[in-house]
PDB file of C-alpha atoms and ligand atoms in Angstrom:
ATOM      1  CA  MET A   1    -204.979  96.958   9.719  1.00  0.00           C
ATOM      2  CA  LYS A   2    -204.030  93.327   9.168  1.00  0.00           C
ATOM      3  CA  ILE A   3    -204.632  91.831   5.348  1.00  0.00           C
ATOM      4  CA  ALA A   4    -204.592  88.814   3.811  1.00  0.00           C
ATOM      5  CA  VAL A   5    -204.117  88.548   0.608  1.00  0.00           C
ATOM      6  CA  LEU A   6    -205.150  86.318  -2.368  1.00  0.00           C
ATOM      7  CA  VAL A   7    -203.667  85.612  -5.537  1.00  0.00           C
ATOM      8  CA  SER A   8    -204.052  83.086  -8.187  1.00  0.00           C
ATOM      9  CA  GLY A   9    -201.258  84.448 -10.804  1.00  0.00           C
ATOM     10  CA  GLY A  10    -197.957  86.498 -11.479  1.00  0.00           C
ATOM     11  CA  GLY A  11    -199.171  88.643  -8.649  1.00  0.00           C
ATOM     12  CA  THR A  12    -198.042  92.331  -9.384  1.00  0.00           C
ATOM     13  CA  ASN A  13    -200.908  93.765  -7.748  1.00  0.00           C
ATOM     14  CA  LEU A  14    -199.310  92.401  -4.818  1.00  0.00           C
ATOM     15  CA  GLN A  15    -196.236  93.901  -5.664  1.00  0.00           C
ATOM     16  CA  ALA A  16    -197.786  96.947  -5.603  1.00  0.00           C
ATOM     17  CA  ILE A  17    -199.101  96.566  -2.083  1.00  0.00           C
ATOM     18  CA  ILE A  18    -196.024  95.235  -0.713  1.00  0.00           C
ATOM     19  CA  ASP A  19    -194.356  98.449  -2.438  1.00  0.00           C
ATOM     20  CA  GLY A  20    -196.480 100.553  -1.122  1.00  0.00           C
ATOM     21  CA  ILE A  21    -196.419  99.280   2.415  1.00  0.00           C
ATOM     22  CA  ASP A  22    -191.945  99.926   1.785  1.00  0.00           C
ATOM     23  CA  ASN A  23    -192.460 103.604   0.325  1.00  0.00           C
ATOM     24  CA  GLY A  24    -195.294 104.112   2.878  1.00  0.00           C
ATOM     25  CA  SER A  25    -197.748 105.327   0.463  1.00  0.00           C
ATOM     26  CA  ILE A  26    -199.531 102.562   2.022  1.00  0.00           C
ATOM     27  CA  THR A  27    -200.132 103.558   5.795  1.00  0.00           C
ATOM     28  CA  ASN A  28    -201.288 101.509   9.608  1.00  0.00           C
ATOM     29  CA  THR A  29    -200.966  98.370   7.211  1.00  0.00           C
ATOM     30  CA  GLU A  30    -199.089  94.720   7.188  1.00  0.00           C
ATOM     31  CA  ILE A  31    -199.732  91.741   4.929  1.00  0.00           C
ATOM     32  CA  CYS A  32    -200.236  88.095   7.133  1.00  0.00           C
ATOM     33  CA  LEU A  33    -200.909  86.415   5.040  1.00  0.00           C
ATOM     34  CA  VAL A  34    -200.474  85.574   0.794  1.00  0.00           C
ATOM     35  CA  PHE A  35    -202.974  82.593  -0.390  1.00  0.00           C
ATOM     36  CA  SER A  36    -202.595  80.896  -3.570  1.00  0.00           C
ATOM     37  CA  ASN A  37    -205.026  78.536  -5.276  1.00  0.00           C
ATOM     38  CA  ASN A  38    -201.910  78.068  -7.363  1.00  0.00           C
ATOM     39  CA  PRO A  39    -198.857  76.695  -5.969  1.00  0.00           C
ATOM     40  CA  ASN A  40    -197.304  78.290  -8.890  1.00  0.00           C
ATOM     41  CA  ALA A  41    -197.788  81.265  -8.580  1.00  0.00           C
ATOM     42  CA  TYR A  42    -195.119  83.597  -9.064  1.00  0.00           C
ATOM     43  CA  ALA A  43    -197.097  86.134  -6.489  1.00  0.00           C
ATOM     44  CA  LEU A  44    -195.602  83.354  -3.950  1.00  0.00           C
ATOM     45  CA  GLU A  45    -192.662  83.823  -4.492  1.00  0.00           C
ATOM     46  CA  ARG A  46    -193.242  87.463  -4.165  1.00  0.00           C
ATOM     47  CA  ALA A  47    -194.162  86.955  -0.855  1.00  0.00           C
ATOM     48  CA  LYS A  48    -191.573  84.782   0.074  1.00  0.00           C
ATOM     49  CA  LYS A  49    -188.913  87.426  -1.207  1.00  0.00           C
ATOM     50  CA  ALA A  50    -190.805  89.946   1.341  1.00  0.00           C
ATOM     51  CA  GLY A  51    -190.514  87.704   4.099  1.00  0.00           C
ATOM     52  CA  ILE A  52    -194.141  87.635   4.006  1.00  0.00           C
ATOM     53  CA  LYS A  53    -196.585  84.363   5.331  1.00  0.00           C
ATOM     54  CA  ALA A  54    -197.318  82.270   1.569  1.00  0.00           C
ATOM     55  CA  VAL A  55    -199.766  79.195   1.134  1.00  0.00           C
ATOM     56  CA  ALA A  56    -200.772  77.547  -1.308  1.00  0.00           C
ATOM     57  CA  LYS A  57    -203.242  75.179  -1.373  1.00  0.00           C
ATOM     58  CA  SER A  58    -205.065  73.830  -5.053  1.00  0.00           C
ATOM     59  CA  PRO A  59    -208.247  72.568  -5.379  1.00  0.00           C
ATOM     60  CA  LYS A  60    -207.032  69.998  -7.094  1.00  0.00           C
ATOM     61  CA  GLU A  61    -205.711  68.385  -3.387  1.00  0.00           C
ATOM     62  CA  PHE A  62    -209.390  68.335  -1.801  1.00  0.00           C
ATOM     63  CA  ALA A  63    -211.807  65.324  -2.729  1.00  0.00           C
ATOM     64  CA  SER A  64    -214.361  68.460  -3.342  1.00  0.00           C
ATOM     65  CA  ARG A  65    -214.725  71.890  -3.683  1.00  0.00           C
ATOM     66  CA  ASP A  66    -216.869  71.917  -0.674  1.00  0.00           C
ATOM     67  CA  ASP A  67    -213.899  70.376   1.137  1.00  0.00           C
ATOM     68  CA  PHE A  68    -211.138  73.138  -0.728  1.00  0.00           C
ATOM     69  CA  ASN A  69    -213.862  76.133   0.424  1.00  0.00           C
ATOM     70  CA  ALA A  70    -213.515  74.866   3.891  1.00  0.00           C
ATOM     71  CA  ALA A  71    -210.357  74.843   4.220  1.00  0.00           C
ATOM     72  CA  LEU A  72    -209.839  78.002   3.111  1.00  0.00           C
ATOM     73  CA  LEU A  73    -212.189  79.570   5.534  1.00  0.00           C
ATOM     74  CA  GLN A  74    -210.135  78.251   7.847  1.00  0.00           C
ATOM     75  CA  ILE A  75    -206.791  79.476   7.097  1.00  0.00           C
ATOM     76  CA  LEU A  76    -208.938  82.934   6.728  1.00  0.00           C
ATOM     77  CA  GLU A  77    -210.590  82.423   9.810  1.00  0.00           C
ATOM     78  CA  GLU A  78    -206.672  81.665  11.329  1.00  0.00           C
ATOM     79  CA  ALA A  79    -205.235  84.877   9.895  1.00  0.00           C
ATOM     80  CA  ALA A  80    -207.881  87.043  10.833  1.00  0.00           C
ATOM     81  CA  PRO A  81    -207.123  89.496   9.069  1.00  0.00           C
ATOM     82  CA  ASP A  82    -209.007  92.786   9.062  1.00  0.00           C
ATOM     83  CA  LEU A  83    -209.594  92.792   5.112  1.00  0.00           C
ATOM     84  CA  VAL A  84    -209.058  90.105   2.353  1.00  0.00           C
ATOM     85  CA  VAL A  85    -207.684  91.213  -0.740  1.00  0.00           C
ATOM     86  CA  LEU A  86    -208.493  89.733  -3.647  1.00  0.00           C
ATOM     87  CA  ALA A  87    -205.597  90.419  -5.991  1.00  0.00           C
ATOM     88  CA  GLY A  88    -206.066  88.596  -9.152  1.00  0.00           C
ATOM     89  CA  CYS A  89    -207.593  85.760  -7.470  1.00  0.00           C
ATOM     90  CA  LEU A  90    -209.707  83.517  -9.757  1.00  0.00           C
ATOM     91  CA  VAL A  91    -210.896  81.293  -7.628  1.00  0.00           C
ATOM     92  CA  VAL A  92    -215.296  81.505  -6.833  1.00  0.00           C
ATOM     93  CA  ILE A  93    -214.908  83.047  -3.054  1.00  0.00           C
ATOM     94  CA  PRO A  94    -217.367  80.693  -1.180  1.00  0.00           C
ATOM     95  CA  LYS A  95    -220.282  81.830   0.366  1.00  0.00           C
ATOM     96  CA  ALA A  96    -219.404  80.882   4.077  1.00  0.00           C
ATOM     97  CA  VAL A  97    -215.953  83.381   3.015  1.00  0.00           C
ATOM     98  CA  VAL A  98    -218.227  86.079   2.116  1.00  0.00           C
ATOM     99  CA  ASP A  99    -220.822  86.084   4.727  1.00  0.00           C
ATOM    100  CA  ALA A 100    -217.702  85.566   7.379  1.00  0.00           C
ATOM    101  CA  PHE A 101    -215.741  88.961   6.067  1.00  0.00           C
ATOM    102  CA  PRO A 102    -219.053  91.105   5.338  1.00  0.00           C
ATOM    103  CA  ASN A 103    -217.660  94.607   3.161  1.00  0.00           C
ATOM    104  CA  ARG A 104    -214.018  92.922   4.585  1.00  0.00           C
ATOM    105  CA  ILE A 105    -212.867  91.176   1.435  1.00  0.00           C
ATOM    106  CA  ILE A 106    -211.849  93.609  -1.570  1.00  0.00           C
ATOM    107  CA  ASN A 107    -211.112  92.931  -5.858  1.00  0.00           C
ATOM    108  CA  ILE A 108    -209.449  94.705  -8.011  1.00  0.00           C
ATOM    109  CA  HIS A 109    -211.060  93.697 -11.524  1.00  0.00           C
ATOM    110  CA  PRO A 110    -209.670  95.112 -15.000  1.00  0.00           C
ATOM    111  CA  SER A 111    -212.443  96.962 -16.116  1.00  0.00           C
ATOM    112  CA  LEU A 112    -215.084  99.995 -15.322  1.00  0.00           C
ATOM    113  CA  ILE A 113    -217.492  97.975 -13.673  1.00  0.00           C
ATOM    114  CA  PRO A 114    -220.077  97.112 -14.332  1.00  0.00           C
ATOM    115  CA  ALA A 115    -219.242  97.310 -18.234  1.00  0.00           C
ATOM    116  CA  PHE A 116    -216.909  93.649 -18.880  1.00  0.00           C
ATOM    117  CA  CYS A 117    -217.504  91.871 -15.835  1.00  0.00           C
ATOM    118  CA  GLY A 118    -219.057  89.043 -14.249  1.00  0.00           C
ATOM    119  CA  THR A 119    -218.920  85.123 -14.865  1.00  0.00           C
ATOM    120  CA  GLY A 120    -216.523  84.780 -17.618  1.00  0.00           C
ATOM    121  CA  TYR A 121    -214.997  88.342 -17.535  1.00  0.00           C
ATOM    122  CA  TYR A 122    -211.241  87.761 -16.252  1.00  0.00           C
ATOM    123  CA  GLY A 123    -207.428  88.428 -16.899  1.00  0.00           C
ATOM    124  CA  LEU A 124    -206.812  88.910 -21.219  1.00  0.00           C
ATOM    125  CA  LYS A 125    -211.030  87.896 -21.436  1.00  0.00           C
ATOM    126  CA  VAL A 126    -211.740  91.240 -20.596  1.00  0.00           C
ATOM    127  CA  HIS A 127    -209.744  93.256 -22.307  1.00  0.00           C
ATOM    128  CA  GLU A 128    -209.685  90.984 -25.454  1.00  0.00           C
ATOM    129  CA  LYS A 129    -213.745  91.681 -25.194  1.00  0.00           C
ATOM    130  CA  VAL A 130    -212.946  95.281 -25.030  1.00  0.00           C
ATOM    131  CA  LEU A 131    -211.435  95.590 -28.252  1.00  0.00           C
ATOM    132  CA  GLU A 132    -213.715  94.005 -29.934  1.00  0.00           C
ATOM    133  CA  ARG A 133    -216.989  96.002 -28.327  1.00  0.00           C
ATOM    134  CA  GLY A 134    -214.891  99.028 -29.628  1.00  0.00           C
ATOM    135  CA  VAL A 135    -214.660 101.092 -26.689  1.00  0.00           C
ATOM    136  CA  ARG A 136    -212.243 104.405 -26.509  1.00  0.00           C
ATOM    137  CA  VAL A 137    -212.397 104.079 -22.817  1.00  0.00           C
ATOM    138  CA  SER A 138    -211.254 101.021 -20.349  1.00  0.00           C
ATOM    139  CA  GLY A 139    -209.726 101.112 -17.062  1.00  0.00           C
ATOM    140  CA  ALA A 140    -209.863  99.373 -13.555  1.00  0.00           C
ATOM    141  CA  THR A 141    -212.591  98.777 -10.451  1.00  0.00           C
ATOM    142  CA  VAL A 142    -211.873  98.014  -6.936  1.00  0.00           C
ATOM    143  CA  HIS A 143    -214.947  96.550  -5.785  1.00  0.00           C
ATOM    144  CA  PHE A 144    -216.024  95.010  -2.130  1.00  0.00           C
ATOM    145  CA  VAL A 145    -216.840  91.674  -2.170  1.00  0.00           C
ATOM    146  CA  ASP A 146    -220.555  90.506  -2.444  1.00  0.00           C
ATOM    147  CA  SER A 147    -222.295  87.474  -3.261  1.00  0.00           C
ATOM    148  CA  GLY A 148    -222.187  88.205  -6.651  1.00  0.00           C
ATOM    149  CA  THR A 149    -219.275  88.030  -9.066  1.00  0.00           C
ATOM    150  CA  ASP A 150    -218.716  91.676  -9.953  1.00  0.00           C
ATOM    151  CA  THR A 151    -221.238  92.977  -8.340  1.00  0.00           C
ATOM    152  CA  GLY A 152    -220.331  95.062  -4.688  1.00  0.00           C
ATOM    153  CA  PRO A 153    -219.843  98.319  -3.482  1.00  0.00           C
ATOM    154  CA  ILE A 154    -216.712 100.236  -6.010  1.00  0.00           C
ATOM    155  CA  ILE A 155    -214.834 102.218  -3.699  1.00  0.00           C
ATOM    156  CA  LEU A 156    -212.652 103.337  -7.202  1.00  0.00           C
ATOM    157  CA  GLN A 157    -212.215 103.780 -10.816  1.00  0.00           C
ATOM    158  CA  LYS A 158    -209.540 104.473 -12.773  1.00  0.00           C
ATOM    159  CA  PRO A 159    -210.237 105.217 -16.266  1.00  0.00           C
ATOM    160  CA  VAL A 160    -207.675 104.213 -19.082  1.00  0.00           C
ATOM    161  CA  MET A 161    -208.137 105.329 -22.970  1.00  0.00           C
ATOM    162  CA  ILE A 162    -207.470 102.971 -25.736  1.00  0.00           C
ATOM    163  CA  GLN A 163    -205.501 103.679 -28.489  1.00  0.00           C
ATOM    164  CA  PRO A 164    -206.183 102.156 -32.032  1.00  0.00           C
ATOM    165  CA  SER A 165    -203.030 100.457 -32.136  1.00  0.00           C
ATOM    166  CA  ASP A 166    -204.007  98.590 -28.470  1.00  0.00           C
ATOM    167  CA  THR A 167    -203.837  94.840 -28.057  1.00  0.00           C
ATOM    168  CA  PRO A 168    -205.192  92.777 -25.104  1.00  0.00           C
ATOM    169  CA  GLU A 169    -201.877  92.799 -24.031  1.00  0.00           C
ATOM    170  CA  VAL A 170    -201.000  95.895 -23.813  1.00  0.00           C
ATOM    171  CA  LEU A 171    -204.230  97.280 -23.160  1.00  0.00           C
ATOM    172  CA  GLN A 172    -204.164  94.902 -19.889  1.00  0.00           C
ATOM    173  CA  LYS A 173    -200.287  96.136 -19.139  1.00  0.00           C
ATOM    174  CA  ARG A 174    -201.630  99.711 -19.292  1.00  0.00           C
ATOM    175  CA  ILE A 175    -204.692  99.383 -17.139  1.00  0.00           C
ATOM    176  CA  MET A 176    -202.320  97.115 -14.969  1.00  0.00           C
ATOM    177  CA  GLU A 177    -199.577  99.857 -15.004  1.00  0.00           C
ATOM    178  CA  GLN A 178    -201.947 103.443 -15.052  1.00  0.00           C
ATOM    179  CA  ALA A 179    -204.749 101.774 -12.595  1.00  0.00           C
ATOM    180  CA  GLU A 180    -204.585  98.931 -11.117  1.00  0.00           C
ATOM    181  CA  TRP A 181    -201.417  98.914  -9.694  1.00  0.00           C
ATOM    182  CA  LYS A 182    -202.689 102.904  -8.252  1.00  0.00           C
ATOM    183  CA  ILE A 183    -205.867 102.123  -6.992  1.00  0.00           C
ATOM    184  CA  LEU A 184    -205.618  99.097  -5.157  1.00  0.00           C
ATOM    185  CA  PRO A 185    -203.238 100.550  -3.017  1.00  0.00           C
ATOM    186  CA  LEU A 186    -205.083 103.478  -2.605  1.00  0.00           C
ATOM    187  CA  ALA A 187    -208.287 101.804  -1.614  1.00  0.00           C
ATOM    188  CA  ILE A 188    -206.246  99.961   0.958  1.00  0.00           C
ATOM    189  CA  ASP A 189    -205.039 103.235   2.534  1.00  0.00           C
ATOM    190  CA  LEU A 190    -208.219 104.412   2.738  1.00  0.00           C
ATOM    191  CA  ILE A 191    -209.748 101.767   4.370  1.00  0.00           C
ATOM    192  CA  ALA A 192    -206.715 101.174   6.757  1.00  0.00           C
ATOM    193  CA  ASN A 193    -207.273 104.851   7.955  1.00  0.00           C
ATOM    194  CA  ASN A 194    -210.981 104.362   8.551  1.00  0.00           C
ATOM    195  CA  ARG A 195    -211.829 106.662   5.518  1.00  0.00           C
ATOM    196  CA  VAL A 196    -214.275 104.122   3.713  1.00  0.00           C
ATOM    197  CA  THR A 197    -218.057 103.154   5.307  1.00  0.00           C
ATOM    198  CA  VAL A 198    -220.769 101.437   2.593  1.00  0.00           C
ATOM    199  CA  ALA A 199    -224.138 103.119   3.598  1.00  0.00           C
ATOM    200  CA  ASN A 200    -227.035 101.800   1.273  1.00  0.00           C
ATOM    201  CA  GLY A 201    -224.914 100.051  -1.151  1.00  0.00           C
ATOM    202  CA  LYS A 202    -222.613 103.369  -1.968  1.00  0.00           C
ATOM    203  CA  VAL A 203    -219.338 103.328  -0.576  1.00  0.00           C
ATOM    204  CA  ILE A 204    -218.719 106.914   0.883  1.00  0.00           C
ATOM    205  CA  ILE A 205    -214.800 107.952   1.216  1.00  0.00           C
ATOM    206  CA  GLU A 206    -214.447 110.643   3.648  1.00  0.00           C
ATOM    207  CA  ASP A 207    -212.680 113.602   2.166  1.00  0.00           C
ATOM    208  CA  TYR A 208    -212.924 112.656  -1.531  1.00  0.00           C
ATOM    209  CA  ASP A 209    -213.223 115.526  -3.543  1.00  0.00           C
ATOM    210  CA  LYS A 210    -209.109 116.013  -1.745  1.00  0.00           C
ATOM    211  CA  LEU A 211    -208.072 112.373  -3.458  1.00  0.00           C
ATOM    212  CA  SER A 212    -206.263 112.909  -6.364  1.00  0.00           C
ATOM    213  CA  TYR A 213    -205.265 109.310  -7.921  1.00  0.00           C
TER     214      TYR A 213
HETATM  215  C1  LIG B 301    -205.060  91.457 -13.255  1.00  0.00           C
HETATM  216  O1  LIG B 301    -205.246  91.922 -14.637  1.00  0.00           O
HETATM  217  C2  LIG B 301    -205.994  91.383 -12.023  1.00  0.00           C
HETATM  218  O2  LIG B 301    -206.966  93.072 -12.513  1.00  0.00           O
HETATM  219  C3  LIG B 301    -207.027  90.525 -12.354  1.00  0.00           C
HETATM  220  O3  LIG B 301    -206.196  89.555 -12.440  1.00  0.00           O
HETATM  221  C4  LIG B 301    -204.651  90.156 -13.022  1.00  0.00           C
HETATM  222  C5  LIG B 301    -203.534  89.207 -12.326  1.00  0.00           C
HETATM  223  O4  LIG B 301    -202.635  90.195 -12.270  1.00  0.00           O
HETATM  224  N1  LIG B 301    -208.125  90.175 -11.632  1.00  0.00           N
HETATM  225  P1  LIG B 301    -201.476  90.200 -11.242  1.00  0.00           P
HETATM  226  O5  LIG B 301    -201.273  88.541 -10.899  1.00  0.00           O
HETATM  227  O6  LIG B 301    -202.069  90.985  -9.771  1.00  0.00           O
HETATM  228  O7  LIG B 301    -200.388  90.047 -12.003  1.00  0.00           O
END
Protein backbone atom coordinates (compact mmCIF):
# COMPACT_ATOMS: atom_id res chain seq x y z
CA MET A 1 0.00 0.00 0.00
CA LYS A 2 1.38 3.43 -1.00
CA ILE A 3 0.78 6.21 1.52
CA ALA A 4 1.20 9.96 1.26
CA VAL A 5 1.76 11.66 4.63
CA LEU A 6 0.74 15.29 5.14
CA VAL A 7 2.55 17.18 7.88
CA SER A 8 2.88 20.72 9.23
CA GLY A 9 5.18 20.52 12.23
CA GLY A 10 7.69 18.41 14.13
CA GLY A 11 6.73 15.15 12.43
CA THR A 12 6.87 12.80 15.43
CA ASN A 13 3.83 10.93 14.10
CA LEU A 14 5.54 10.69 10.69
CA GLN A 15 8.61 9.35 12.51
CA ALA A 16 6.46 6.72 14.23
CA ILE A 17 5.25 5.60 10.79
CA ILE A 18 8.79 5.54 9.35
CA ASP A 19 10.01 3.55 12.38
CA GLY A 20 7.03 1.20 12.18
CA ILE A 21 7.81 0.36 8.57
CA ASP A 22 11.51 -0.10 9.42
CA ASN A 23 10.83 -2.41 12.40
CA GLY A 24 8.14 -4.43 10.63
CA SER A 25 5.21 -3.43 12.83
CA ILE A 26 3.69 -1.76 9.78
CA THR A 27 3.56 -4.24 6.87
CA ASN A 28 2.70 -3.96 3.17
CA THR A 29 3.28 -0.20 3.28
CA GLU A 30 5.62 2.31 1.68
CA ILE A 31 5.59 6.09 2.04
CA CYS A 32 5.57 7.50 -1.50
CA LEU A 33 5.38 11.17 -0.51
CA VAL A 34 5.62 13.52 2.44
CA PHE A 35 3.91 16.85 1.81
CA SER A 36 3.95 19.92 4.03
CA ASN A 37 2.22 23.29 3.80
CA ASN A 38 5.08 24.56 5.99
CA PRO A 39 8.50 24.63 4.27
CA ASN A 40 10.15 24.90 7.71
CA ALA A 41 8.48 21.82 9.16
CA TYR A 42 11.07 19.58 10.83
CA ALA A 43 8.96 16.68 9.53
CA LEU A 44 10.49 17.40 6.10
CA GLU A 45 13.98 16.78 7.56
CA ARG A 46 12.75 13.46 8.94
CA ALA A 47 11.49 12.48 5.48
CA LYS A 48 14.73 13.47 3.78
CA LYS A 49 16.79 11.53 6.35
CA ALA A 50 14.65 8.48 5.57
CA GLY A 51 15.13 8.95 1.82
CA ILE A 52 11.45 9.76 1.26
CA LYS A 53 10.32 12.27 -1.41
CA ALA A 54 9.39 15.47 0.43
CA VAL A 55 7.45 18.38 -1.10
CA ALA A 56 6.60 21.66 0.59
CA LYS A 57 4.20 24.24 -0.82
CA SER A 58 3.05 27.13 1.34
CA PRO A 59 -0.39 28.64 0.66
CA LYS A 60 1.49 31.97 0.65
CA GLU A 61 3.11 30.94 -2.65
CA PHE A 62 -0.31 31.03 -4.34
CA ALA A 63 -2.59 33.87 -5.44
CA SER A 64 -5.51 32.28 -3.57
CA ARG A 65 -6.43 29.41 -1.28
CA ASP A 66 -8.29 27.86 -4.22
CA ASP A 67 -5.03 27.82 -6.19
CA PHE A 68 -3.21 26.16 -3.27
CA ASN A 69 -6.01 23.60 -2.96
CA ALA A 70 -5.81 22.82 -6.70
CA ALA A 71 -2.05 22.36 -6.43
CA LEU A 72 -2.48 20.05 -3.43
CA LEU A 73 -4.99 17.92 -5.32
CA GLN A 74 -2.69 17.71 -8.34
CA ILE A 75 0.30 16.71 -6.19
CA LEU A 76 -1.73 13.96 -4.53
CA GLU A 77 -3.24 12.71 -7.81
CA GLU A 78 0.27 12.51 -9.31
CA ALA A 79 1.57 10.59 -6.27
CA ALA A 80 -1.50 8.33 -6.53
CA PRO A 81 -1.37 6.99 -2.96
CA ASP A 82 -3.75 4.26 -1.79
CA LEU A 83 -4.07 6.13 1.51
CA VAL A 84 -3.49 9.73 2.60
CA VAL A 85 -2.36 10.14 6.22
CA LEU A 86 -2.76 13.47 8.02
CA ALA A 87 -0.02 13.39 10.66
CA GLY A 88 -0.13 16.73 12.39
CA CYS A 89 -1.46 18.42 9.27
CA LEU A 90 -2.84 21.86 10.08
CA VAL A 91 -4.33 22.82 6.73
CA VAL A 92 -8.04 22.25 6.09
CA ILE A 93 -8.24 19.46 3.51
CA PRO A 94 -10.23 20.79 0.52
CA LYS A 95 -13.48 19.07 -0.42
CA ALA A 96 -12.02 18.15 -3.83
CA VAL A 97 -9.28 16.13 -2.08
CA VAL A 98 -11.76 14.46 0.30
CA ASP A 99 -13.95 13.58 -2.70
CA ALA A 100 -10.95 12.21 -4.64
CA PHE A 101 -10.03 9.86 -1.75
CA PRO A 102 -13.32 8.65 -0.18
CA ASN A 103 -12.57 6.77 3.07
CA ARG A 104 -8.91 6.82 2.03
CA ILE A 105 -7.77 9.74 4.18
CA ILE A 106 -7.07 9.23 7.89
CA ASN A 107 -6.25 11.75 10.59
CA ILE A 108 -4.74 11.54 14.09
CA HIS A 109 -6.45 13.84 16.58
CA PRO A 110 -5.10 14.31 20.13
CA SER A 111 -8.35 13.75 22.05
CA LEU A 112 -11.10 11.16 22.38
CA ILE A 113 -13.46 12.36 19.63
CA PRO A 114 -16.22 13.63 19.90
CA ALA A 115 -14.71 15.44 22.90
CA PHE A 116 -12.42 18.44 22.38
CA CYS A 117 -12.42 18.44 18.59
CA GLY A 118 -13.70 20.46 15.67
CA THR A 119 -12.77 23.92 14.47
CA GLY A 120 -10.12 25.58 16.64
CA TYR A 121 -9.17 22.35 18.45
CA TYR A 122 -5.65 21.53 17.32
CA GLY A 123 -2.20 21.04 18.84
CA LEU A 124 -1.70 22.41 22.37
CA LYS A 125 -5.12 24.11 22.38
CA VAL A 126 -6.77 20.69 22.70
CA HIS A 127 -4.86 19.89 25.89
CA GLU A 128 -5.40 23.38 27.35
CA LYS A 129 -9.17 22.90 26.99
CA VAL A 130 -8.96 19.37 28.45
CA LEU A 131 -7.20 20.63 31.59
CA GLU A 132 -9.49 23.67 31.81
CA ARG A 133 -12.55 21.35 31.85
CA GLY A 134 -10.99 19.12 34.49
CA VAL A 135 -11.68 15.77 32.77
CA ARG A 136 -9.92 12.71 34.20
CA VAL A 137 -9.16 11.01 30.91
CA SER A 138 -8.18 12.12 27.43
CA GLY A 139 -6.31 10.31 24.66
CA ALA A 140 -6.09 10.15 20.88
CA THR A 141 -8.27 9.13 17.95
CA VAL A 142 -7.53 7.92 14.42
CA HIS A 143 -10.47 8.51 12.11
CA PHE A 144 -11.35 8.64 8.44
CA VAL A 145 -11.61 12.16 7.09
CA ASP A 146 -14.95 13.26 5.65
CA SER A 147 -16.15 16.71 4.65
CA GLY A 148 -16.43 17.84 8.28
CA THR A 149 -13.75 18.65 10.86
CA ASP A 150 -12.82 15.60 12.99
CA THR A 151 -16.22 14.07 12.14
CA GLY A 152 -15.38 10.99 10.05
CA PRO A 153 -15.78 7.32 11.10
CA ILE A 154 -13.57 6.43 14.07
CA ILE A 155 -10.97 3.70 13.47
CA LEU A 156 -9.02 3.47 16.76
CA GLN A 157 -8.90 5.34 20.07
CA LYS A 158 -6.59 5.03 23.06
CA PRO A 159 -7.23 6.62 26.48
CA VAL A 160 -4.60 8.39 28.58
CA MET A 161 -5.27 9.27 32.27
CA ILE A 162 -4.81 12.88 33.31
CA GLN A 163 -2.47 13.53 36.26
CA PRO A 164 -3.17 16.45 38.68
CA SER A 165 0.29 17.87 37.94
CA ASP A 166 -0.26 17.85 34.17
CA THR A 167 0.45 20.93 32.12
CA PRO A 168 -0.73 21.13 28.49
CA GLU A 169 2.81 20.40 27.32
CA VAL A 170 3.29 17.40 29.63
CA LEU A 171 -0.11 16.00 28.68
CA GLN A 172 0.54 16.53 24.95
CA LYS A 173 3.80 14.60 25.16
CA ARG A 174 2.24 11.70 27.13
CA ILE A 175 -0.67 11.42 24.69
CA MET A 176 1.76 11.41 21.77
CA GLU A 177 4.00 8.75 23.38
CA GLN A 178 1.29 6.51 24.83
CA ALA A 179 -1.46 6.93 22.25
CA GLU A 180 -0.75 8.72 18.96
CA TRP A 181 2.50 6.99 18.12
CA LYS A 182 0.80 3.62 18.77
CA ILE A 183 -2.64 3.88 17.17
CA LEU A 184 -1.63 5.72 13.98
CA PRO A 185 0.90 3.07 12.90
CA LEU A 186 -1.53 0.33 13.93
CA ALA A 187 -4.37 1.86 11.90
CA ILE A 188 -2.10 2.06 8.84
CA ASP A 189 -1.07 -1.60 9.23
CA LEU A 190 -4.71 -2.69 9.60
CA ILE A 191 -5.73 -0.77 6.47
CA ALA A 192 -2.67 -2.05 4.56
CA ASN A 193 -3.82 -5.60 5.36
CA ASN A 194 -7.43 -5.02 4.32
CA ARG A 195 -8.80 -5.47 7.83
CA VAL A 196 -10.72 -2.19 7.89
CA THR A 197 -14.08 -1.48 6.26
CA VAL A 198 -16.70 1.23 6.72
CA ALA A 199 -20.42 0.40 6.79
CA ASN A 200 -23.18 2.88 7.66
CA GLY A 201 -20.59 5.36 8.92
CA LYS A 202 -19.07 2.86 11.33
CA VAL A 203 -15.65 1.22 11.05
CA ILE A 204 -15.42 -2.58 11.17
CA ILE A 205 -12.02 -4.07 12.00
CA GLU A 206 -11.52 -7.76 11.26
CA ASP A 207 -10.49 -9.67 14.43
CA TYR A 208 -10.72 -6.46 16.46
CA ASP A 209 -11.06 -8.50 19.65
CA LYS A 210 -7.61 -9.99 19.04
CA LEU A 211 -5.96 -6.55 18.95
CA SER A 212 -4.00 -5.26 21.94
CA TYR A 213 -2.86 -1.66 21.91
C1 LIG B 1 0.05 15.91 17.27
O1 LIG B 1 -0.30 16.19 18.60
C2 LIG B 1 -1.17 15.50 16.51
O2 LIG B 1 -2.12 14.80 17.28
C3 LIG B 1 -1.76 16.79 16.11
O3 LIG B 1 -0.66 17.66 15.83
C4 LIG B 1 0.47 17.19 16.53
C5 LIG B 1 1.50 16.91 15.47
O4 LIG B 1 2.65 16.45 16.01
N1 LIG B 1 -2.60 16.62 14.93
P1 LIG B 1 3.80 15.89 15.04
O5 LIG B 1 4.00 16.90 13.93
O6 LIG B 1 3.34 14.56 14.50
O7 LIG B 1 4.97 15.76 15.95
